[in-house]
Amino acid sequence: MAPHDLRRPFKRAAISDQQKRRELSLLRQAQNRRDAQQQARCLASSILSLQSPVPESEPEPEQPDIDLETAIEAEQESGASSKDLDVRRASKLRGPEVRKWFARQLMLPEWMIDVPDRLSQDWYVLARPSGKRCFVVSSNGTTVSRLRNGSILHHFPSALPAGAKTRDGSGSAQSYCILDCIFHELDQTYYVIDVVCWNGYSLYDCTAEFRFYWLNSKLEESGACSPPSYYHKYRFSAVPVYNCDQNGLYTAYTGVVPYAKDGLLFYNKHAHYQTGNTPLVLVWKDENCSQYVIDTDSKGEIPSQQQVVLELQDNGKLATSDDPPVVFGCLDADMIQQSGLDSGNLLRFAISDGGLSFSDGKLEKADLNYLGKSNRARAFADSYSKILFQYTVRHSPLKIDDLLASINSPDDQENKSCDMEMAG
């Protein structure tokens, strides 16, 4: 086993450009402000209106187009271009395409490969609940939750704004909420990890710092945190969020919470709610804070070799789900033809004894062994950060001591001194 200090984050050999992409992502969000109000309205309409995807094992029945007249009129009023009409396009999607569309609406964390700069100054940490990730939308007297694959989890009344048909009415048509939640089966609670829209007010382009403040102040006063009742079937609860200093990180890691933990989530305080994969939100796990650290196979067992899922591209290249994708290898035309493979297929590989090789923070070589097509229920290939996190867990894991040590590192202390001088 390598010496402990070699695994400290500020001394680890570079195996990714995650820090560089964090900096670029912050720059990009400042340059590309969108019509956040319109995006929230479209997403809410989609979650409430779209039908659940049909299981691929069943024949797909003929279905009429879904009436999204209200949402489309709203889009036209705001002057949205045809490329922005996600609701209309999504209404016609089926099977895997529905899963892909809904999964892209969530902000998906990258896996922590290296420790971010200024961890204690610019980041929050929270203990991620184990359960089903979903969007929850309340509007016009009803509440709907949808999973990442687009299927409805629950349809119920809630104490969220416009979430139930009460004696006082169901709220105006402009009153709706979109919450990013994890449903925890054991206590039948929706744990809210982020807020996209509250009472018609979009928070897409607000910082995580503001979104968490808003969530904590509004959720409790709405009554959504109260025990279940006739007009409020499921309880909601905000997940405790801490500044990622020594005390905050240790509390999130070891503190007692009313749910089963599934790792830690790290949020950059300045990050907007960016749909899709983002390096401004990170997930990290070890065996002490998650039951699921190393990926298992279809039998629930840990395979002897790490398995990855990659997408076959037109040119035979094998790529991750990132934008832009990271290429791990290439299949020759003869193998593609003999195996009956098509572009877009998701393929499963094992990382053989040659492992992964890196140069200057980039993947240089991957020793892959083809296993077959992936489960048809999957919508995406693995991300680069997930593959690397799983690889390092098996070989040289990033430990909680490394995270704590990075907060006490000379670089971190220098950052603190600079902050104090600027504030003075």
mmCIF file of N, CA, C and O in Angstrom, residues 28-82:
data_model
loop_
_atom_site.group_PDB
_atom_site.id
_atom_site.type_symbol
_atom_site.label_atom_id
_atom_site.label_comp_id
_atom_site.label_asym_id
_atom_site.label_seq_id
_atom_site.Cartn_x
_atom_site.Cartn_y
_atom_site.Cartn_z
ATOM 1 N N ARG A 28 -18.593 30.105 -17.518
ATOM 2 C CA ARG A 28 -19.642 29.878 -18.503
ATOM 3 C C ARG A 28 -21.006 30.287 -17.974
ATOM 4 O O ARG A 28 -21.818 30.859 -18.694
ATOM 5 N N GLN A 29 -21.272 30.005 -16.699
ATOM 6 C CA GLN A 29 -22.594 30.333 -16.174
ATOM 7 C C GLN A 29 -22.802 31.847 -16.086
ATOM 8 O O GLN A 29 -23.924 32.332 -16.174
ATOM 9 N N ALA A 30 -21.716 32.591 -15.924
ATOM 10 C CA ALA A 30 -21.835 34.048 -15.894
ATOM 11 C C ALA A 30 -22.079 34.616 -17.293
ATOM 12 O O ALA A 30 -22.723 35.651 -17.453
ATOM 13 N N GLN A 31 -21.585 33.907 -18.317
ATOM 14 C CA GLN A 31 -21.704 34.394 -19.687
ATOM 15 C C GLN A 31 -22.998 33.962 -20.364
ATOM 16 O O GLN A 31 -23.496 34.633 -21.262
ATOM 17 N N ASN A 32 -23.555 32.835 -19.920
ATOM 18 C CA ASN A 32 -24.708 32.253 -20.605
ATOM 19 C C ASN A 32 -25.943 32.239 -19.724
ATOM 20 O O ASN A 32 -26.475 31.185 -19.392
ATOM 21 N N ARG A 33 -26.418 33.394 -19.340
ATOM 22 C CA ARG A 33 -27.651 33.472 -18.553
ATOM 23 C C ARG A 33 -28.830 33.202 -19.477
ATOM 24 O O ARG A 33 -28.936 33.743 -20.560
ATOM 25 N N ARG A 34 -29.737 32.320 -19.030
ATOM 26 C CA ARG A 34 -30.861 31.930 -19.875
ATOM 27 C C ARG A 34 -32.154 32.534 -19.357
ATOM 28 O O ARG A 34 -32.174 33.228 -18.360
ATOM 29 N N ASP A 35 -33.241 32.244 -20.037
ATOM 30 C CA ASP A 35 -34.556 32.660 -19.569
ATOM 31 C C ASP A 35 -34.982 31.669 -18.498
ATOM 32 O O ASP A 35 -35.668 30.683 -18.765
ATOM 33 N N ALA A 36 -34.540 31.923 -17.273
ATOM 34 C CA ALA A 36 -34.745 30.952 -16.197
ATOM 35 C C ALA A 36 -36.220 30.753 -15.868
ATOM 36 O O ALA A 36 -36.654 29.638 -15.554
ATOM 37 N N GLN A 37 -36.993 31.826 -15.932
ATOM 38 C CA GLN A 37 -38.419 31.707 -15.624
ATOM 39 C C GLN A 37 -39.107 30.788 -16.631
ATOM 40 O O GLN A 37 -39.921 29.936 -16.272
ATOM 41 N N GLN A 38 -38.763 30.946 -17.905
ATOM 42 C CA GLN A 38 -39.368 30.118 -18.938
ATOM 43 C C GLN A 38 -38.925 28.667 -18.801
ATOM 44 O O GLN A 38 -39.715 27.734 -18.988
ATOM 45 N N GLN A 39 -37.673 28.435 -18.470
ATOM 46 C CA GLN A 39 -37.187 27.067 -18.316
ATOM 47 C C GLN A 39 -37.911 26.356 -17.179
ATOM 48 O O GLN A 39 -38.287 25.196 -17.303
ATOM 49 N N ALA A 40 -38.127 27.051 -16.082
ATOM 50 C CA ALA A 40 -38.841 26.459 -14.955
ATOM 51 C C ALA A 40 -40.280 26.137 -15.331
ATOM 52 O O ALA A 40 -40.813 25.077 -14.982
ATOM 53 N N ARG A 41 -40.947 27.051 -16.064
ATOM 54 C CA ARG A 41 -42.332 26.834 -16.458
ATOM 55 C C ARG A 41 -42.450 25.608 -17.360
ATOM 56 O O ARG A 41 -43.358 24.792 -17.229
ATOM 57 N N CYS A 42 -41.517 25.475 -18.309
ATOM 58 C CA CYS A 42 -41.547 24.331 -19.227
ATOM 59 C C CYS A 42 -41.338 23.019 -18.491
ATOM 60 O O CYS A 42 -42.017 22.022 -18.757
ATOM 61 N N LEU A 43 -40.380 23.002 -17.564
ATOM 62 C CA LEU A 43 -40.106 21.773 -16.828
ATOM 63 C C LEU A 43 -41.298 21.375 -15.972
ATOM 64 O O LEU A 43 -41.685 20.209 -15.923
ATOM 65 N N ALA A 44 -41.907 22.348 -15.298
ATOM 66 C CA ALA A 44 -43.069 22.038 -14.458
ATOM 67 C C ALA A 44 -44.197 21.464 -15.295
ATOM 68 O O ALA A 44 -44.837 20.471 -14.917
ATOM 69 N N SER A 45 -44.454 22.057 -16.455
ATOM 70 C CA SER A 45 -45.512 21.566 -17.331
ATOM 71 C C SER A 45 -45.224 20.147 -17.797
ATOM 72 O O SER A 45 -46.118 19.294 -17.852
ATOM 73 N N SER A 46 -43.968 19.865 -18.116
ATOM 74 C CA SER A 46 -43.596 18.526 -18.588
ATOM 75 C C SER A 46 -43.806 17.477 -17.510
ATOM 76 O O SER A 46 -44.349 16.403 -17.756
ATOM 77 N N ILE A 47 -43.362 17.778 -16.308
ATOM 78 C CA ILE A 47 -43.468 16.803 -15.222
ATOM 79 C C ILE A 47 -44.928 16.510 -14.901
ATOM 80 O O ILE A 47 -45.303 15.369 -14.609
ATOM 81 N N LEU A 48 -45.772 17.524 -14.990
ATOM 82 C CA LEU A 48 -47.185 17.330 -14.682
ATOM 83 C C LEU A 48 -47.937 16.658 -15.816
ATOM 84 O O LEU A 48 -48.889 15.909 -15.577
ATOM 85 N N SER A 49 -47.514 16.888 -17.059
ATOM 86 C CA SER A 49 -48.329 16.489 -18.202
ATOM 87 C C SER A 49 -47.876 15.225 -18.909
ATOM 88 O O SER A 49 -48.707 14.484 -19.425
ATOM 89 N N LEU A 50 -46.589 14.996 -18.982
ATOM 90 C CA LEU A 50 -46.109 13.870 -19.778
ATOM 91 C C LEU A 50 -46.519 12.548 -19.176
ATOM 92 O O LEU A 50 -46.593 12.387 -17.967
ATOM 93 N N GLN A 51 -46.769 11.582 -20.060
ATOM 94 C CA GLN A 51 -47.089 10.246 -19.603
ATOM 95 C C GLN A 51 -45.806 9.512 -19.276
ATOM 96 O O GLN A 51 -44.743 9.821 -19.781
ATOM 97 N N SER A 52 -45.926 8.506 -18.409
ATOM 98 C CA SER A 52 -44.750 7.729 -18.021
ATOM 99 C C SER A 52 -44.242 6.947 -19.219
ATOM 100 O O SER A 52 -45.020 6.527 -20.077
ATOM 101 N N PRO A 53 -42.917 6.726 -19.290
ATOM 102 C CA PRO A 53 -42.380 5.936 -20.394
ATOM 103 C C PRO A 53 -42.894 4.511 -20.339
ATOM 104 O O PRO A 53 -43.085 3.944 -19.272
ATOM 105 N N VAL A 54 -43.137 3.937 -21.498
ATOM 106 C CA VAL A 54 -43.632 2.570 -21.583
ATOM 107 C C VAL A 54 -42.471 1.613 -21.430
ATOM 108 O O VAL A 54 -41.440 1.786 -22.075
ATOM 109 N N PRO A 55 -42.564 0.582 -20.568
ATOM 110 C CA PRO A 55 -41.482 -0.389 -20.450
ATOM 111 C C PRO A 55 -41.155 -0.983 -21.805
ATOM 112 O O PRO A 55 -42.045 -1.293 -22.599
ATOM 113 N N GLU A 56 -39.860 -1.165 -22.055
ATOM 114 C CA GLU A 56 -39.446 -1.601 -23.383
ATOM 115 C C GLU A 56 -39.878 -3.021 -23.701
ATOM 116 O O GLU A 56 -39.918 -3.424 -24.848
ATOM 117 N N SER A 57 -40.202 -3.803 -22.691
ATOM 118 C CA SER A 57 -40.607 -5.182 -22.923
ATOM 119 C C SER A 57 -42.050 -5.276 -23.392
ATOM 120 O O SER A 57 -42.507 -6.316 -23.818
ATOM 121 N N GLU A 58 -42.814 -4.157 -23.312
ATOM 122 C CA GLU A 58 -44.215 -4.166 -23.693
ATOM 123 C C GLU A 58 -44.405 -3.424 -25.001
ATOM 124 O O GLU A 58 -43.686 -2.483 -25.319
ATOM 125 N N PRO A 59 -45.400 -3.851 -25.827
ATOM 126 C CA PRO A 59 -45.672 -3.093 -27.049
ATOM 127 C C PRO A 59 -46.157 -1.703 -26.700
ATOM 128 O O PRO A 59 -46.838 -1.498 -25.705
ATOM 129 N N GLU A 60 -45.812 -0.754 -27.521
ATOM 130 C CA GLU A 60 -46.146 0.637 -27.235
ATOM 131 C C GLU A 60 -47.491 0.973 -27.853
ATOM 132 O O GLU A 60 -47.673 0.916 -29.068
ATOM 133 N N PRO A 61 -48.507 1.308 -27.049
ATOM 134 C CA PRO A 61 -49.834 1.610 -27.587
ATOM 135 C C PRO A 61 -49.845 2.952 -28.307
ATOM 136 O O PRO A 61 -49.004 3.809 -28.078
ATOM 137 N N GLU A 62 -50.838 3.084 -29.210
ATOM 138 C CA GLU A 62 -51.023 4.372 -29.861
ATOM 139 C C GLU A 62 -51.508 5.383 -28.836
ATOM 140 O O GLU A 62 -52.426 5.110 -28.072
ATOM 141 N N GLN A 63 -50.878 6.555 -28.801
ATOM 142 C CA GLN A 63 -51.253 7.564 -27.828
ATOM 143 C C GLN A 63 -51.455 8.893 -28.533
ATOM 144 O O GLN A 63 -50.675 9.265 -29.410
ATOM 145 N N PRO A 64 -52.479 9.632 -28.162
ATOM 146 C CA PRO A 64 -52.662 10.957 -28.752
ATOM 147 C C PRO A 64 -51.593 11.902 -28.249
ATOM 148 O O PRO A 64 -51.007 11.677 -27.194
ATOM 149 N N ASP A 65 -51.356 12.958 -29.006
ATOM 150 C CA ASP A 65 -50.416 13.971 -28.530
ATOM 151 C C ASP A 65 -50.925 14.561 -27.227
ATOM 152 O O ASP A 65 -52.117 14.793 -27.050
ATOM 153 N N ILE A 66 -50.014 14.827 -26.312
ATOM 154 C CA ILE A 66 -50.387 15.363 -25.009
ATOM 155 C C ILE A 66 -50.676 16.846 -25.139
ATOM 156 O O ILE A 66 -49.951 17.584 -25.807
ATOM 157 N N ASP A 67 -51.747 17.273 -24.539
ATOM 158 C CA ASP A 67 -52.158 18.671 -24.629
ATOM 159 C C ASP A 67 -51.284 19.525 -23.729
ATOM 160 O O ASP A 67 -51.400 19.481 -22.515
ATOM 161 N N LEU A 68 -50.405 20.282 -24.339
ATOM 162 C CA LEU A 68 -49.547 21.180 -23.589
ATOM 163 C C LEU A 68 -49.798 22.620 -24.038
ATOM 164 O O LEU A 68 -48.896 23.444 -24.081
ATOM 165 N N GLU A 69 -51.056 22.893 -24.375
ATOM 166 C CA GLU A 69 -51.395 24.192 -24.936
ATOM 167 C C GLU A 69 -50.990 25.338 -24.032
ATOM 168 O O GLU A 69 -50.441 26.346 -24.479
ATOM 169 N N THR A 70 -51.241 25.166 -22.733
ATOM 170 C CA THR A 70 -50.930 26.250 -21.801
ATOM 171 C C THR A 70 -49.439 26.556 -21.803
ATOM 172 O O THR A 70 -49.017 27.709 -21.865
ATOM 173 N N ALA A 71 -48.634 25.489 -21.732
ATOM 174 C CA ALA A 71 -47.175 25.692 -21.702
ATOM 175 C C ALA A 71 -46.676 26.299 -23.003
ATOM 176 O O ALA A 71 -45.816 27.178 -23.008
ATOM 177 N N ILE A 72 -47.232 25.849 -24.136
ATOM 178 C CA ILE A 72 -46.766 26.348 -25.419
ATOM 179 C C ILE A 72 -47.137 27.816 -25.590
ATOM 180 O O ILE A 72 -46.360 28.624 -26.102
ATOM 181 N N GLU A 73 -48.352 28.179 -25.149
ATOM 182 C CA GLU A 73 -48.743 29.582 -25.211
ATOM 183 C C GLU A 73 -47.794 30.443 -24.382
ATOM 184 O O GLU A 73 -47.401 31.528 -24.801
ATOM 185 N N ALA A 74 -47.420 29.928 -23.218
ATOM 186 C CA ALA A 74 -46.501 30.678 -22.364
ATOM 187 C C ALA A 74 -45.158 30.846 -23.056
ATOM 188 O O ALA A 74 -44.517 31.896 -22.970
ATOM 189 N N GLU A 75 -44.715 29.786 -23.756
ATOM 190 C CA GLU A 75 -43.451 29.870 -24.477
ATOM 191 C C GLU A 75 -43.528 30.914 -25.581
ATOM 192 O O GLU A 75 -42.598 31.709 -25.786
ATOM 193 N N GLN A 76 -44.650 30.932 -26.296
ATOM 194 C CA GLN A 76 -44.791 31.874 -27.384
ATOM 195 C C GLN A 76 -44.828 33.307 -26.869
ATOM 196 O O GLN A 76 -44.281 34.222 -27.475
ATOM 197 N N GLU A 77 -45.501 33.504 -25.711
ATOM 198 C CA GLU A 77 -45.577 34.835 -25.130
ATOM 199 C C GLU A 77 -44.190 35.356 -24.765
ATOM 200 O O GLU A 77 -43.907 36.543 -24.845
ATOM 201 N N SER A 78 -43.313 34.452 -24.332
ATOM 202 C CA SER A 78 -41.976 34.879 -23.916
ATOM 203 C C SER A 78 -41.019 34.979 -25.093
ATOM 204 O O SER A 78 -39.858 35.317 -24.936
ATOM 205 N N GLY A 79 -41.503 34.590 -26.294
ATOM 206 C CA GLY A 79 -40.661 34.705 -27.486
ATOM 207 C C GLY A 79 -39.627 33.599 -27.583
ATOM 208 O O GLY A 79 -38.595 33.765 -28.217
ATOM 209 N N ALA A 80 -39.901 32.448 -26.977
ATOM 210 C CA ALA A 80 -38.943 31.346 -27.039
ATOM 211 C C ALA A 80 -38.828 30.837 -28.465
ATOM 212 O O ALA A 80 -39.812 30.741 -29.193
ATOM 213 N N SER A 81 -37.614 30.508 -28.888
ATOM 214 C CA SER A 81 -37.397 29.979 -30.223
ATOM 215 C C SER A 81 -37.766 28.512 -30.259
ATOM 216 O O SER A 81 -37.947 27.871 -29.235
ATOM 217 N N SER A 82 -37.846 27.940 -31.477
ATOM 218 C CA SER A 82 -38.276 26.549 -31.617
ATOM 219 C C SER A 82 -37.333 25.592 -30.912
ATOM 220 O O SER A 82 -37.754 24.561 -30.394
#
